[in-house]
mmCIF file of C-alpha atoms in Angstrom:
data_model
loop_
_atom_site.group_PDB
_atom_site.id
_atom_site.type_symbol
_atom_site.label_atom_id
_atom_site.label_comp_id
_atom_site.label_asym_id
_atom_site.label_seq_id
_atom_site.Cartn_x
_atom_site.Cartn_y
_atom_site.Cartn_z
ATOM 1 C CA MET A 17 -12.385 -43.291 -21.389
ATOM 2 C CA SER A 18 -14.761 -45.021 -19.031
ATOM 3 C CA THR A 19 -15.452 -47.877 -21.423
ATOM 4 C CA ALA A 20 -12.312 -49.749 -22.200
ATOM 5 C CA THR A 21 -12.553 -51.757 -25.371
ATOM 6 C CA VAL A 22 -10.289 -54.521 -26.338
ATOM 7 C CA GLU A 23 -9.018 -53.554 -29.749
ATOM 8 C CA THR A 24 -8.729 -49.663 -29.585
ATOM 9 C CA PRO A 25 -5.444 -48.451 -28.196
ATOM 10 C CA PRO A 26 -6.246 -46.011 -25.341
ATOM 11 C CA GLN A 27 -3.331 -43.620 -26.280
ATOM 12 C CA ASP A 28 -5.187 -42.335 -29.480
ATOM 13 C CA ALA A 29 -8.282 -41.185 -27.878
ATOM 14 C CA VAL A 30 -7.248 -40.138 -24.336
ATOM 15 C CA PRO A 31 -4.515 -37.496 -25.023
ATOM 16 C CA ALA A 32 -6.981 -35.303 -26.970
ATOM 17 C CA ALA A 33 -9.016 -34.654 -23.922
ATOM 18 C CA SER A 34 -6.740 -35.756 -20.854
ATOM 19 C CA HIS A 35 -4.808 -32.520 -20.732
ATOM 20 C CA LEU A 36 -7.816 -30.692 -19.909
ATOM 21 C CA ILE A 37 -8.776 -30.486 -16.111
ATOM 22 C CA THR A 38 -11.757 -29.091 -14.340
ATOM 23 C CA VAL A 39 -11.021 -25.967 -12.581
ATOM 24 C CA THR A 40 -13.489 -23.782 -10.540
ATOM 25 C CA PHE A 41 -13.127 -20.076 -10.965
ATOM 26 C CA ARG A 42 -14.619 -18.209 -8.115
ATOM 27 C CA LEU A 43 -15.125 -14.676 -9.439
ATOM 28 C CA ARG A 44 -16.324 -11.611 -7.514
ATOM 29 C CA ARG A 45 -19.045 -10.256 -9.375
ATOM 30 C CA PHE A 46 -20.411 -6.716 -8.900
ATOM 31 C CA ASN A 47 -23.108 -4.938 -10.972
ATOM 32 C CA PRO A 48 -24.367 -1.720 -9.342
ATOM 33 C CA GLU A 49 -27.298 -1.696 -11.729
ATOM 34 C CA VAL A 50 -28.511 -4.941 -10.252
ATOM 35 C CA SER A 51 -27.321 -5.077 -6.644
ATOM 36 C CA ALA A 52 -25.407 -2.882 -4.322
ATOM 37 C CA GLU A 53 -23.689 -6.044 -3.063
ATOM 38 C CA ALA A 54 -20.861 -7.824 -4.571
ATOM 39 C CA ALA A 55 -21.131 -11.671 -4.675
ATOM 40 C CA TRP A 56 -18.832 -14.693 -5.505
ATOM 41 C CA VAL A 57 -19.847 -16.742 -8.326
ATOM 42 C CA ASP A 58 -18.378 -20.124 -9.285
ATOM 43 C CA TYR A 59 -17.543 -21.046 -12.950
ATOM 44 C CA PRO A 60 -16.372 -24.579 -13.363
ATOM 45 C CA LEU A 61 -14.363 -24.864 -16.584
ATOM 46 C CA GLU A 62 -12.615 -27.566 -18.497
ATOM 47 C CA ILE A 63 -9.370 -26.043 -19.327
ATOM 48 C CA ASP A 64 -5.812 -26.789 -20.022
ATOM 49 C CA PRO A 65 -3.804 -26.094 -16.862
ATOM 50 C CA LYS A 66 -1.001 -24.536 -18.940
ATOM 51 C CA GLU A 67 -3.370 -21.919 -20.005
ATOM 52 C CA ARG A 68 -3.317 -18.463 -18.186
ATOM 53 C CA VAL A 69 -5.934 -17.065 -15.918
ATOM 54 C CA LEU A 70 -6.739 -14.522 -18.632
ATOM 55 C CA ASP A 71 -7.646 -17.357 -20.982
ATOM 56 C CA ALA A 72 -9.995 -18.722 -18.467
ATOM 57 C CA LEU A 73 -11.683 -15.265 -17.947
ATOM 58 C CA HIS A 74 -12.061 -15.078 -21.869
ATOM 59 C CA LYS A 75 -13.610 -18.461 -22.018
ATOM 60 C CA ILE A 76 -16.172 -17.444 -19.347
ATOM 61 C CA LYS A 77 -16.899 -14.159 -21.008
ATOM 62 C CA TRP A 78 -17.038 -15.551 -24.642
ATOM 63 C CA GLU A 79 -18.725 -18.846 -23.917
ATOM 64 C CA ILE A 80 -20.692 -18.731 -20.570
ATOM 65 C CA ASP A 81 -21.586 -15.238 -19.361
ATOM 66 C CA GLY A 82 -20.947 -12.238 -21.749
ATOM 67 C CA THR A 83 -21.671 -9.834 -18.806
ATOM 68 C CA LEU A 84 -18.451 -10.550 -17.073
ATOM 69 C CA THR A 85 -16.410 -7.361 -17.166
ATOM 70 C CA PHE A 86 -12.696 -6.967 -16.887
ATOM 71 C CA ARG A 87 -9.811 -5.031 -18.456
ATOM 72 C CA ARG A 88 -7.260 -6.382 -20.744
ATOM 73 C CA SER A 89 -5.434 -4.812 -23.628
ATOM 74 C CA CYS A 90 -2.297 -6.539 -24.934
ATOM 75 C CA ALA A 91 -2.837 -9.810 -22.902
ATOM 76 C CA HIS A 92 1.091 -10.257 -22.789
ATOM 77 C CA GLY A 93 2.093 -8.478 -19.502
ATOM 78 C CA ILE A 94 3.059 -5.249 -21.104
ATOM 79 C CA CYS A 95 0.131 -2.831 -20.868
ATOM 80 C CA GLY A 96 -0.708 -3.488 -17.243
ATOM 81 C CA SER A 97 -4.517 -3.565 -17.711
ATOM 82 C CA ASP A 98 -5.398 -6.812 -16.161
ATOM 83 C CA ALA A 99 -3.932 -6.671 -12.646
ATOM 84 C CA MET A 100 -6.316 -8.514 -10.291
ATOM 85 C CA ARG A 101 -6.331 -10.248 -6.976
ATOM 86 C CA ILE A 102 -5.862 -13.852 -7.867
ATOM 87 C CA ASN A 103 -6.116 -16.389 -4.788
ATOM 88 C CA GLY A 104 -5.648 -13.308 -2.589
ATOM 89 C CA ARG A 105 -2.398 -12.006 -4.396
ATOM 90 C CA ASN A 106 -2.226 -9.125 -6.788
ATOM 91 C CA ARG A 107 -1.071 -10.546 -10.117
ATOM 92 C CA LEU A 108 -1.473 -9.880 -13.941
ATOM 93 C CA ALA A 109 -4.162 -12.343 -15.214
ATOM 94 C CA CYS A 110 -2.145 -12.657 -18.418
ATOM 95 C CA LYS A 111 1.064 -13.728 -16.740
ATOM 96 C CA THR A 112 -0.391 -16.368 -14.232
ATOM 97 C CA LEU A 113 -0.582 -19.851 -15.421
ATOM 98 C CA ILE A 114 -3.412 -21.799 -14.000
ATOM 99 C CA LYS A 115 -0.925 -24.857 -13.102
ATOM 100 C CA ASP A 116 1.091 -22.504 -10.876
ATOM 101 C CA ILE A 117 -1.792 -21.464 -8.515
ATOM 102 C CA ASN A 118 -3.033 -24.815 -7.380
ATOM 103 C CA PRO A 119 -6.065 -25.656 -9.634
ATOM 104 C CA GLU A 120 -7.300 -28.311 -7.303
ATOM 105 C CA LYS A 121 -8.958 -25.650 -5.238
ATOM 106 C CA PRO A 122 -11.427 -23.008 -6.570
ATOM 107 C CA ILE A 123 -9.394 -20.190 -7.923
ATOM 108 C CA THR A 124 -10.635 -16.818 -6.623
ATOM 109 C CA VAL A 125 -10.364 -13.735 -8.725
ATOM 110 C CA GLU A 126 -11.425 -10.372 -7.431
ATOM 111 C CA PRO A 127 -10.694 -6.656 -8.301
ATOM 112 C CA ILE A 128 -7.607 -5.040 -6.847
ATOM 113 C CA LYS A 129 -8.305 -3.517 -3.470
ATOM 114 C CA GLY A 130 -8.382 0.141 -2.290
ATOM 115 C CA LEU A 131 -9.949 1.434 -5.453
ATOM 116 C CA ALA A 132 -13.694 1.863 -6.154
ATOM 117 C CA VAL A 133 -15.122 -1.202 -8.021
ATOM 118 C CA LEU A 134 -17.022 0.088 -11.023
ATOM 119 C CA LYS A 135 -18.169 -3.413 -12.354
ATOM 120 C CA ASP A 136 -17.023 -6.891 -11.757
ATOM 121 C CA LEU A 137 -13.093 -6.659 -11.935
ATOM 122 C CA VAL A 138 -13.027 -3.124 -13.281
ATOM 123 C CA VAL A 139 -11.896 -0.476 -10.782
ATOM 124 C CA ASP A 140 -11.661 3.380 -10.950
ATOM 125 C CA MET A 141 -7.943 4.003 -11.535
ATOM 126 C CA GLU A 142 -8.350 7.759 -11.391
ATOM 127 C CA PRO A 143 -6.978 8.170 -7.706
ATOM 128 C CA PHE A 144 -3.965 5.886 -8.774
ATOM 129 C CA PHE A 145 -3.215 8.134 -11.940
ATOM 130 C CA GLN A 146 -3.726 11.197 -9.881
ATOM 131 C CA ALA A 147 -1.020 10.161 -7.431
ATOM 132 C CA TYR A 148 1.150 9.281 -10.646
ATOM 133 C CA ARG A 149 0.544 12.741 -12.161
ATOM 134 C CA ASP A 150 1.328 14.451 -8.858
ATOM 135 C CA VAL A 151 5.025 13.371 -8.721
ATOM 136 C CA MET A 152 5.517 14.935 -12.308
ATOM 137 C CA PRO A 153 6.578 11.889 -14.287
ATOM 138 C CA PHE A 154 8.404 13.721 -17.192
ATOM 139 C CA LEU A 155 11.810 15.193 -17.780
ATOM 140 C CA ILE A 156 12.434 18.576 -16.131
ATOM 141 C CA THR A 157 15.378 20.511 -17.370
ATOM 142 C CA THR A 158 16.638 24.068 -17.358
ATOM 143 C CA GLY A 159 18.579 26.045 -19.842
ATOM 144 C CA ASN A 160 18.527 25.869 -23.625
ATOM 145 C CA GLU A 161 17.526 22.663 -25.381
ATOM 146 C CA PRO A 162 20.591 20.892 -26.523
ATOM 147 C CA THR A 163 21.001 20.419 -30.337
ATOM 148 C CA ARG A 164 21.618 16.575 -29.936
ATOM 149 C CA GLU A 165 20.383 14.018 -27.580
ATOM 150 C CA ARG A 166 20.999 14.190 -23.817
ATOM 151 C CA LEU A 167 23.908 11.670 -23.272
ATOM 152 C CA GLN A 168 24.319 9.528 -20.202
ATOM 153 C CA SER A 169 26.899 7.001 -19.166
ATOM 154 C CA PRO A 170 25.782 3.394 -18.746
ATOM 155 C CA GLU A 171 26.516 3.673 -14.963
ATOM 156 C CA ASP A 172 24.068 6.708 -14.683
ATOM 157 C CA ARG A 173 21.468 4.753 -16.589
ATOM 158 C CA GLU A 174 22.032 1.722 -14.426
ATOM 159 C CA ARG A 175 21.156 3.753 -11.297
ATOM 160 C CA PHE A 176 17.480 3.883 -12.084
ATOM 161 C CA ASP A 177 17.171 0.881 -14.495
ATOM 162 C CA ASP A 178 14.994 -1.072 -12.203
ATOM 163 C CA THR A 179 12.217 1.443 -11.771
ATOM 164 C CA THR A 180 11.977 2.060 -15.664
ATOM 165 C CA LYS A 181 10.252 -1.247 -15.904
ATOM 166 C CA CYS A 182 7.023 -0.046 -14.347
ATOM 167 C CA ILE A 183 3.965 -0.621 -16.449
ATOM 168 C CA LEU A 184 1.397 1.352 -13.973
ATOM 169 C CA CYS A 185 -0.684 -1.814 -13.408
ATOM 170 C CA ALA A 186 -1.478 -0.733 -9.861
ATOM 171 C CA ALA A 187 -0.603 -4.093 -8.459
ATOM 172 C CA CYS A 188 1.821 -2.725 -5.920
ATOM 173 C CA THR A 189 -0.278 0.309 -4.957
ATOM 174 C CA THR A 190 -3.387 -1.760 -4.377
ATOM 175 C CA SER A 191 -1.370 -4.352 -2.233
ATOM 176 C CA CYS A 192 -0.343 -1.689 0.200
ATOM 177 C CA PRO A 193 -2.067 -1.666 3.535
ATOM 178 C CA VAL A 194 -1.514 1.979 3.978
ATOM 179 C CA PHE A 195 -3.157 2.684 0.594
ATOM 180 C CA TRP A 196 -6.125 0.349 1.416
ATOM 181 C CA ASN A 197 -6.741 2.484 4.667
ATOM 182 C CA ASP A 198 -5.978 5.931 3.224
ATOM 183 C CA GLY A 199 -6.071 6.608 -0.414
ATOM 184 C CA GLN A 200 -4.329 10.007 0.097
ATOM 185 C CA TYR A 201 -1.006 8.113 0.294
ATOM 186 C CA PHE A 202 0.879 8.440 -2.965
ATOM 187 C CA GLY A 203 1.500 4.710 -3.075
ATOM 188 C CA PRO A 204 4.320 2.554 -4.252
ATOM 189 C CA ALA A 205 3.716 3.017 -8.040
ATOM 190 C CA ALA A 206 3.856 6.894 -7.807
ATOM 191 C CA ILE A 207 7.124 6.669 -5.830
ATOM 192 C CA VAL A 208 8.708 4.243 -8.126
ATOM 193 C CA ASN A 209 8.004 6.679 -11.028
ATOM 194 C CA ALA A 210 9.362 9.588 -9.071
ATOM 195 C CA HIS A 211 12.395 7.526 -8.297
ATOM 196 C CA ARG A 212 12.969 6.974 -11.999
ATOM 197 C CA PHE A 213 13.375 10.629 -12.620
ATOM 198 C CA ILE A 214 15.006 11.592 -9.198
ATOM 199 C CA PHE A 215 17.911 9.367 -9.969
ATOM 200 C CA ASP A 216 18.234 10.258 -13.611
ATOM 201 C CA SER A 217 21.371 12.325 -14.054
ATOM 202 C CA ARG A 218 19.687 14.270 -17.073
ATOM 203 C CA ASP A 219 16.746 15.362 -14.941
ATOM 204 C CA GLU A 220 16.908 18.573 -12.887
ATOM 205 C CA GLY A 221 13.444 18.309 -11.185
ATOM 206 C CA GLY A 222 14.471 15.898 -8.449
ATOM 207 C CA GLU A 223 14.386 18.586 -5.713
ATOM 208 C CA GLN A 224 10.795 19.322 -6.539
ATOM 209 C CA ARG A 225 9.766 15.691 -6.441
ATOM 210 C CA LEU A 226 11.644 14.969 -3.250
ATOM 211 C CA GLU A 227 9.878 18.068 -1.740
ATOM 212 C CA ILE A 228 6.435 16.453 -2.970
ATOM 213 C CA LEU A 229 7.282 13.001 -1.449
ATOM 214 C CA ASN A 230 8.502 14.512 1.773
ATOM 215 C CA GLU A 231 4.905 15.730 2.538
ATOM 216 C CA LYS A 232 2.594 14.112 4.964
ATOM 217 C CA ASP A 233 1.295 11.473 2.430
ATOM 218 C CA GLY A 234 4.572 10.937 0.918
ATOM 219 C CA VAL A 235 7.384 8.277 1.561
ATOM 220 C CA TRP A 236 7.227 8.604 5.229
ATOM 221 C CA ARG A 237 3.801 6.748 5.391
ATOM 222 C CA CYS A 238 5.623 3.665 3.965
ATOM 223 C CA ARG A 239 5.705 0.876 6.615
ATOM 224 C CA THR A 240 8.139 -1.314 4.816
ATOM 225 C CA THR A 241 5.817 -4.269 4.684
ATOM 226 C CA PHE A 242 7.281 -5.450 1.155
ATOM 227 C CA ASN A 243 3.829 -6.148 -0.150
ATOM 228 C CA CYS A 244 4.610 -4.035 -3.225
ATOM 229 C CA THR A 245 7.852 -5.870 -3.942
ATOM 230 C CA ASP A 246 5.892 -9.083 -3.742
ATOM 231 C CA ALA A 247 3.142 -7.951 -5.935
ATOM 232 C CA CYS A 248 5.043 -6.416 -8.717
ATOM 233 C CA PRO A 249 4.607 -8.470 -11.933
ATOM 234 C CA ARG A 250 7.760 -6.881 -13.335
ATOM 235 C CA GLY A 251 9.991 -7.825 -10.614
ATOM 236 C CA ILE A 252 10.871 -4.209 -9.540
ATOM 237 C CA GLU A 253 12.333 -4.002 -6.055
ATOM 238 C CA VAL A 254 9.669 -1.371 -5.166
ATOM 239 C CA THR A 255 10.335 -1.211 -1.322
ATOM 240 C CA LYS A 256 13.997 -0.812 -2.149
ATOM 241 C CA ALA A 257 13.241 2.143 -4.383
ATOM 242 C CA ILE A 258 11.056 3.704 -1.603
ATOM 243 C CA GLN A 259 13.900 3.354 0.822
ATOM 244 C CA GLU A 260 16.305 4.972 -1.678
ATOM 245 C CA VAL A 261 13.979 8.025 -1.908
ATOM 246 C CA LYS A 262 13.868 8.121 1.949
ATOM 247 C CA ARG A 263 17.691 7.981 1.988
ATOM 248 C CA ALA A 264 17.899 10.767 -0.531
ATOM 249 C CA LEU A 265 15.533 12.948 1.689
ATOM 250 C CA ILE A 266 17.643 12.432 4.753
ATOM 251 C CA THR A 267 21.097 12.837 3.047
ATOM 252 C CA ARG A 268 19.694 16.021 1.525
ATOM 253 C CA ARG A 269 19.172 17.512 4.990
ATOM 254 C CA PHE A 270 22.147 16.066 6.760
ATOM 255 C CA MET B 21 -52.747 7.411 -32.040
ATOM 256 C CA SER B 22 -54.122 8.225 -28.721
ATOM 257 C CA THR B 23 -50.840 8.046 -26.915
ATOM 258 C CA GLU B 24 -47.355 9.005 -27.712
ATOM 259 C CA THR B 25 -45.004 5.961 -27.330
ATOM 260 C CA SER B 26 -41.771 7.190 -25.678
ATOM 261 C CA PRO B 27 -38.608 5.789 -27.298
ATOM 262 C CA THR B 28 -37.716 3.825 -24.173
ATOM 263 C CA SER B 29 -40.954 1.733 -23.985
ATOM 264 C CA SER B 30 -40.348 0.489 -27.479
ATOM 265 C CA VAL B 31 -36.891 -0.875 -26.669
ATOM 266 C CA GLU B 32 -36.729 -4.163 -24.921
ATOM 267 C CA MET B 33 -34.617 -3.426 -21.880
ATOM 268 C CA THR B 34 -32.296 -6.029 -20.547
ATOM 269 C CA SER B 35 -32.908 -7.403 -17.030
ATOM 270 C CA SER B 36 -29.949 -5.822 -15.777
ATOM 271 C CA SER B 37 -30.943 -2.226 -16.364
ATOM 272 C CA ALA B 38 -34.680 -2.631 -16.484
ATOM 273 C CA ALA B 39 -35.025 -1.410 -12.839
ATOM 274 C CA HIS B 40 -33.224 1.769 -13.274
ATOM 275 C CA SER B 41 -34.200 4.960 -15.013
ATOM 276 C CA PRO B 42 -33.331 8.506 -14.643
ATOM 277 C CA ASP B 43 -36.151 8.866 -11.895
ATOM 278 C CA ASN B 44 -34.809 5.692 -10.381
ATOM 279 C CA PRO B 45 -30.996 5.821 -10.831
ATOM 280 C CA ALA B 46 -28.622 2.998 -9.947
ATOM 281 C CA PRO B 47 -26.982 3.232 -6.582
ATOM 282 C CA VAL B 48 -24.029 5.431 -6.193
ATOM 283 C CA ILE B 49 -20.756 3.654 -5.782
ATOM 284 C CA GLN B 50 -19.099 4.748 -2.658
ATOM 285 C CA PRO B 51 -15.757 6.324 -3.671
ATOM 286 C CA PRO B 52 -12.674 5.805 -1.668
ATOM 287 C CA ARG B 53 -10.980 8.766 -0.158
ATOM 288 C CA ALA B 54 -9.504 9.688 -3.447
ATOM 289 C CA ARG B 55 -6.572 11.871 -4.124
ATOM 290 C CA THR B 56 -8.056 14.925 -5.940
ATOM 291 C CA GLY B 57 -6.682 18.185 -7.105
ATOM 292 C CA ARG B 58 -8.196 19.597 -4.066
ATOM 293 C CA ALA B 59 -6.445 17.227 -1.735
ATOM 294 C CA PRO B 60 -4.829 19.256 1.146
ATOM 295 C CA ARG B 61 -1.366 20.236 0.371
ATOM 296 C CA SER B 62 0.426 20.015 3.654
ATOM 297 C CA THR B 63 2.993 22.717 4.652
ATOM 298 C CA ARG B 64 6.565 22.292 3.316
ATOM 299 C CA THR B 65 8.063 21.038 6.698
ATOM 300 C CA ASN B 66 10.297 18.104 7.519
ATOM 301 C CA PHE B 67 8.107 16.961 10.413
ATOM 302 C CA GLU B 68 7.243 13.510 8.905
ATOM 303 C CA MET B 69 10.953 12.953 8.145
ATOM 304 C CA TYR B 70 12.086 13.915 11.575
ATOM 305 C CA GLY B 71 9.268 11.738 13.068
ATOM 306 C CA TRP B 72 10.495 8.888 11.051
ATOM 307 C CA LEU B 73 14.239 9.491 11.997
ATOM 308 C CA PHE B 74 13.251 9.968 15.581
ATOM 309 C CA MET B 75 11.587 6.520 15.577
ATOM 310 C CA ARG B 76 14.671 4.673 14.401
ATOM 311 C CA LEU B 77 17.124 6.499 16.617
ATOM 312 C CA SER B 78 15.094 6.523 19.819
ATOM 313 C CA GLY B 79 14.389 2.857 19.192
ATOM 314 C CA ILE B 80 18.195 1.943 19.189
ATOM 315 C CA VAL B 81 18.705 3.918 22.474
ATOM 316 C CA LEU B 82 15.521 2.452 24.093
ATOM 317 C CA VAL B 83 16.826 -1.162 23.401
ATOM 318 C CA VAL B 84 19.639 -0.366 25.686
ATOM 319 C CA LEU B 85 17.798 1.675 28.225
ATOM 320 C CA VAL B 86 14.886 -0.673 28.451
ATOM 321 C CA LEU B 87 16.745 -4.018 28.533
ATOM 322 C CA GLY B 88 19.219 -2.416 31.084
ATOM 323 C CA HIS B 89 16.376 -1.164 33.089
ATOM 324 C CA LEU B 90 14.701 -4.633 33.142
ATOM 325 C CA VAL B 91 17.856 -6.525 33.990
ATOM 326 C CA ILE B 92 18.552 -4.195 37.017
ATOM 327 C CA GLN B 93 15.098 -4.185 38.275
ATOM 328 C CA LEU B 94 14.094 -7.759 37.812
ATOM 329 C CA VAL B 95 17.107 -10.003 37.447
ATOM 330 C CA LEU B 96 20.325 -8.774 39.254
ATOM 331 C CA ASP B 97 20.879 -9.018 42.853
ATOM 332 C CA GLY B 98 17.697 -10.577 44.154
ATOM 333 C CA GLY B 99 15.513 -9.465 41.297
ATOM 334 C CA VAL B 100 11.989 -8.154 41.766
ATOM 335 C CA SER B 101 11.671 -8.988 45.396
ATOM 336 C CA ARG B 102 13.910 -6.173 46.613
ATOM 337 C CA ILE B 103 12.122 -3.311 44.786
ATOM 338 C CA GLY B 104 10.523 -0.954 47.291
ATOM 339 C CA PHE B 105 10.540 2.559 48.302
ATOM 340 C CA ALA B 106 13.985 2.396 49.741
ATOM 341 C CA PHE B 107 15.373 0.794 46.531
ATOM 342 C CA VAL B 108 13.907 3.567 44.398
ATOM 343 C CA ALA B 109 15.027 6.207 46.731
ATOM 344 C CA GLY B 110 18.525 4.800 46.705
ATOM 345 C CA ARG B 111 18.802 4.652 42.842
ATOM 346 C CA TRP B 112 17.485 8.126 42.558
ATOM 347 C CA ALA B 113 19.995 9.556 44.955
ATOM 348 C CA SER B 114 22.445 9.192 41.995
ATOM 349 C CA PRO B 115 22.144 11.734 39.042
ATOM 350 C CA PHE B 116 23.117 8.982 36.761
ATOM 351 C CA TRP B 117 20.012 6.888 37.451
ATOM 352 C CA GLN B 118 17.921 10.097 37.511
ATOM 353 C CA PHE B 119 19.139 10.879 33.997
ATOM 354 C CA TRP B 120 18.533 7.195 32.782
ATOM 355 C CA ASP B 121 15.004 7.099 33.987
ATOM 356 C CA LEU B 122 14.329 10.622 32.639
ATOM 357 C CA LEU B 123 15.716 9.739 29.259
ATOM 358 C CA MET B 124 13.840 6.530 29.168
ATOM 359 C CA LEU B 125 10.632 8.147 30.156
ATOM 360 C CA TRP B 126 10.803 10.762 27.519
ATOM 361 C CA LEU B 127 12.065 8.624 24.715
ATOM 362 C CA ALA B 128 9.658 5.693 25.396
ATOM 363 C CA MET B 129 6.610 7.993 25.743
ATOM 364 C CA LEU B 130 7.334 9.983 22.568
ATOM 365 C CA HIS B 131 8.393 6.922 20.624
ATOM 366 C CA GLY B 132 4.987 5.312 21.711
ATOM 367 C CA ALA B 133 3.041 8.388 21.039
ATOM 368 C CA ASN B 134 4.450 8.811 17.634
ATOM 369 C CA GLY B 135 3.644 5.242 16.916
ATOM 370 C CA MET B 136 0.146 5.535 18.064
ATOM 371 C CA ARG B 137 -0.185 8.863 15.972
ATOM 372 C CA THR B 138 0.963 6.819 12.854
ATOM 373 C CA ILE B 139 -1.605 4.119 13.665
ATOM 374 C CA ILE B 140 -4.470 6.661 14.060
ATOM 375 C CA ASN B 141 -3.426 8.281 10.773
ATOM 376 C CA ASP B 142 -3.523 4.989 9.001
ATOM 377 C CA TYR B 143 -6.639 3.634 10.425
ATOM 378 C CA SER B 144 -9.074 6.349 11.481
ATOM 379 C CA GLU B 145 -11.455 7.059 8.665
ATOM 380 C CA ARG B 146 -13.314 10.245 9.633
ATOM 381 C CA ASP B 147 -11.484 13.441 10.104
ATOM 382 C CA ASN B 148 -13.335 14.003 13.386
ATOM 383 C CA THR B 149 -12.391 10.586 14.824
ATOM 384 C CA ARG B 150 -8.897 11.164 13.904
ATOM 385 C CA PHE B 151 -8.766 14.629 15.429
ATOM 386 C CA TRP B 152 -10.114 13.431 18.775
ATOM 387 C CA LEU B 153 -8.204 10.255 19.031
ATOM 388 C CA LYS B 154 -4.996 12.337 18.550
ATOM 389 C CA MET B 155 -6.233 14.790 21.087
ATOM 390 C CA VAL B 156 -6.584 12.080 23.860
ATOM 391 C CA LEU B 157 -3.176 10.536 22.671
ATOM 392 C CA TYR B 158 -1.330 13.954 23.130
ATOM 393 C CA THR B 159 -3.178 14.820 26.296
ATOM 394 C CA ALA B 160 -2.158 11.472 27.856
ATOM 395 C CA THR B 161 1.318 11.827 26.526
ATOM 396 C CA VAL B 162 1.966 15.311 27.976
ATOM 397 C CA PHE B 163 0.386 14.397 31.214
ATOM 398 C CA THR B 164 2.565 11.278 31.605
ATOM 399 C CA VAL B 165 5.846 12.830 30.459
ATOM 400 C CA LEU B 166 5.286 15.947 32.727
ATOM 401 C CA LEU B 167 4.223 13.995 35.733
ATOM 402 C CA GLY B 168 7.135 11.566 35.538
ATOM 403 C CA THR B 169 9.537 14.354 35.058
ATOM 404 C CA LEU B 170 8.125 16.132 38.068
ATOM 405 C CA VAL B 171 8.397 13.173 40.221
ATOM 406 C CA ILE B 172 12.112 12.368 39.066
ATOM 407 C CA PHE B 173 13.126 15.975 40.033
ATOM 408 C CA THR B 174 11.141 16.602 43.106
ATOM 409 C CA PHE B 175 11.424 13.218 44.678
ATOM 410 C CA ASP B 176 11.819 13.435 48.453
ATOM 411 C CA PRO B 177 13.328 10.241 49.996
ATOM 412 C CA ASN B 178 12.280 11.490 53.505
ATOM 413 C CA ILE B 179 8.630 11.839 52.669
ATOM 414 C CA ARG B 180 6.374 10.515 55.403
#
């Protein structure tokens, strides 16, 4: 493109490369076997801005530095493996287009906060899943098992529809300042999944779950900062769900 | 055949793991204060719920009490310049203002203390720090509330 010749039409040669732009990816690298300190490393890439951040991470891992470690499974926003802090916000790398996050400046990618980093972008999810297990995210019923499926009206289903969308990516819990400071807090994701069963008309364990969330590290630690609602890649109104659990706890007493 | 070669020495180790061995393990990653199966189960009380409710309700009442207090003390009828011993004595002659100030003292102190308790719970990292910060907070709260109550009820306008 730099040398313009008379007879060649520029349209033929230029479009092949012109959709690529140079983007700097600034990754938070950490390898406990090399250094106890994490460090920012820059990776300049020639990449199509319509690609996703995950594609850029693949390009770095496959073509530049194979030691880069991150989680991803489905790569299409369903499995919830690749939640990471991109430009300071928790997002799914597979649902974030490079053109949407200002590729003129370096794009920072770091692990989600509040959980122990194992390597590079991989964190220990165990405390997160422990909180999830603690709210008993399964159907609890009494009496004999019915001979047919448990029916439910569309209105009853609609009541908890929003919280069924959770993919357990931990973007909400690790955006919560209370969770950053005290990992004992259940966190938004666990409360969302408790909400999904508390407001299910077929479930009979709501009272037990409310009792669990009424404890010291339950919903009352929520400070209503809305970080979780902003972070959720599935668009769940997380803070609203937490407030609904609070309301259920209060109306249960009064 | 003089020496036995250990399996590890024959393997070319990569630079990233060369420095570490069972004798020289990699540094341990500092875990967060994780939720574990042994995490303390708090007693089944509604204390946190009542605390949360108290903050909302006392906040609403305090808006009226504090704004009213500020308007009366600082704006109306000459404002701050007329405040003195006689002014306070005159107001506390009425049970209404005694009640107003008493309610404001209790609600504001407990509201503030509960807010500070929340902040201490959120931000103090060690159990010891948390315990002692709360002790200081509770001592200050009890002292202020009791002293203020005592003054309101035993105030003597004829003191010399």
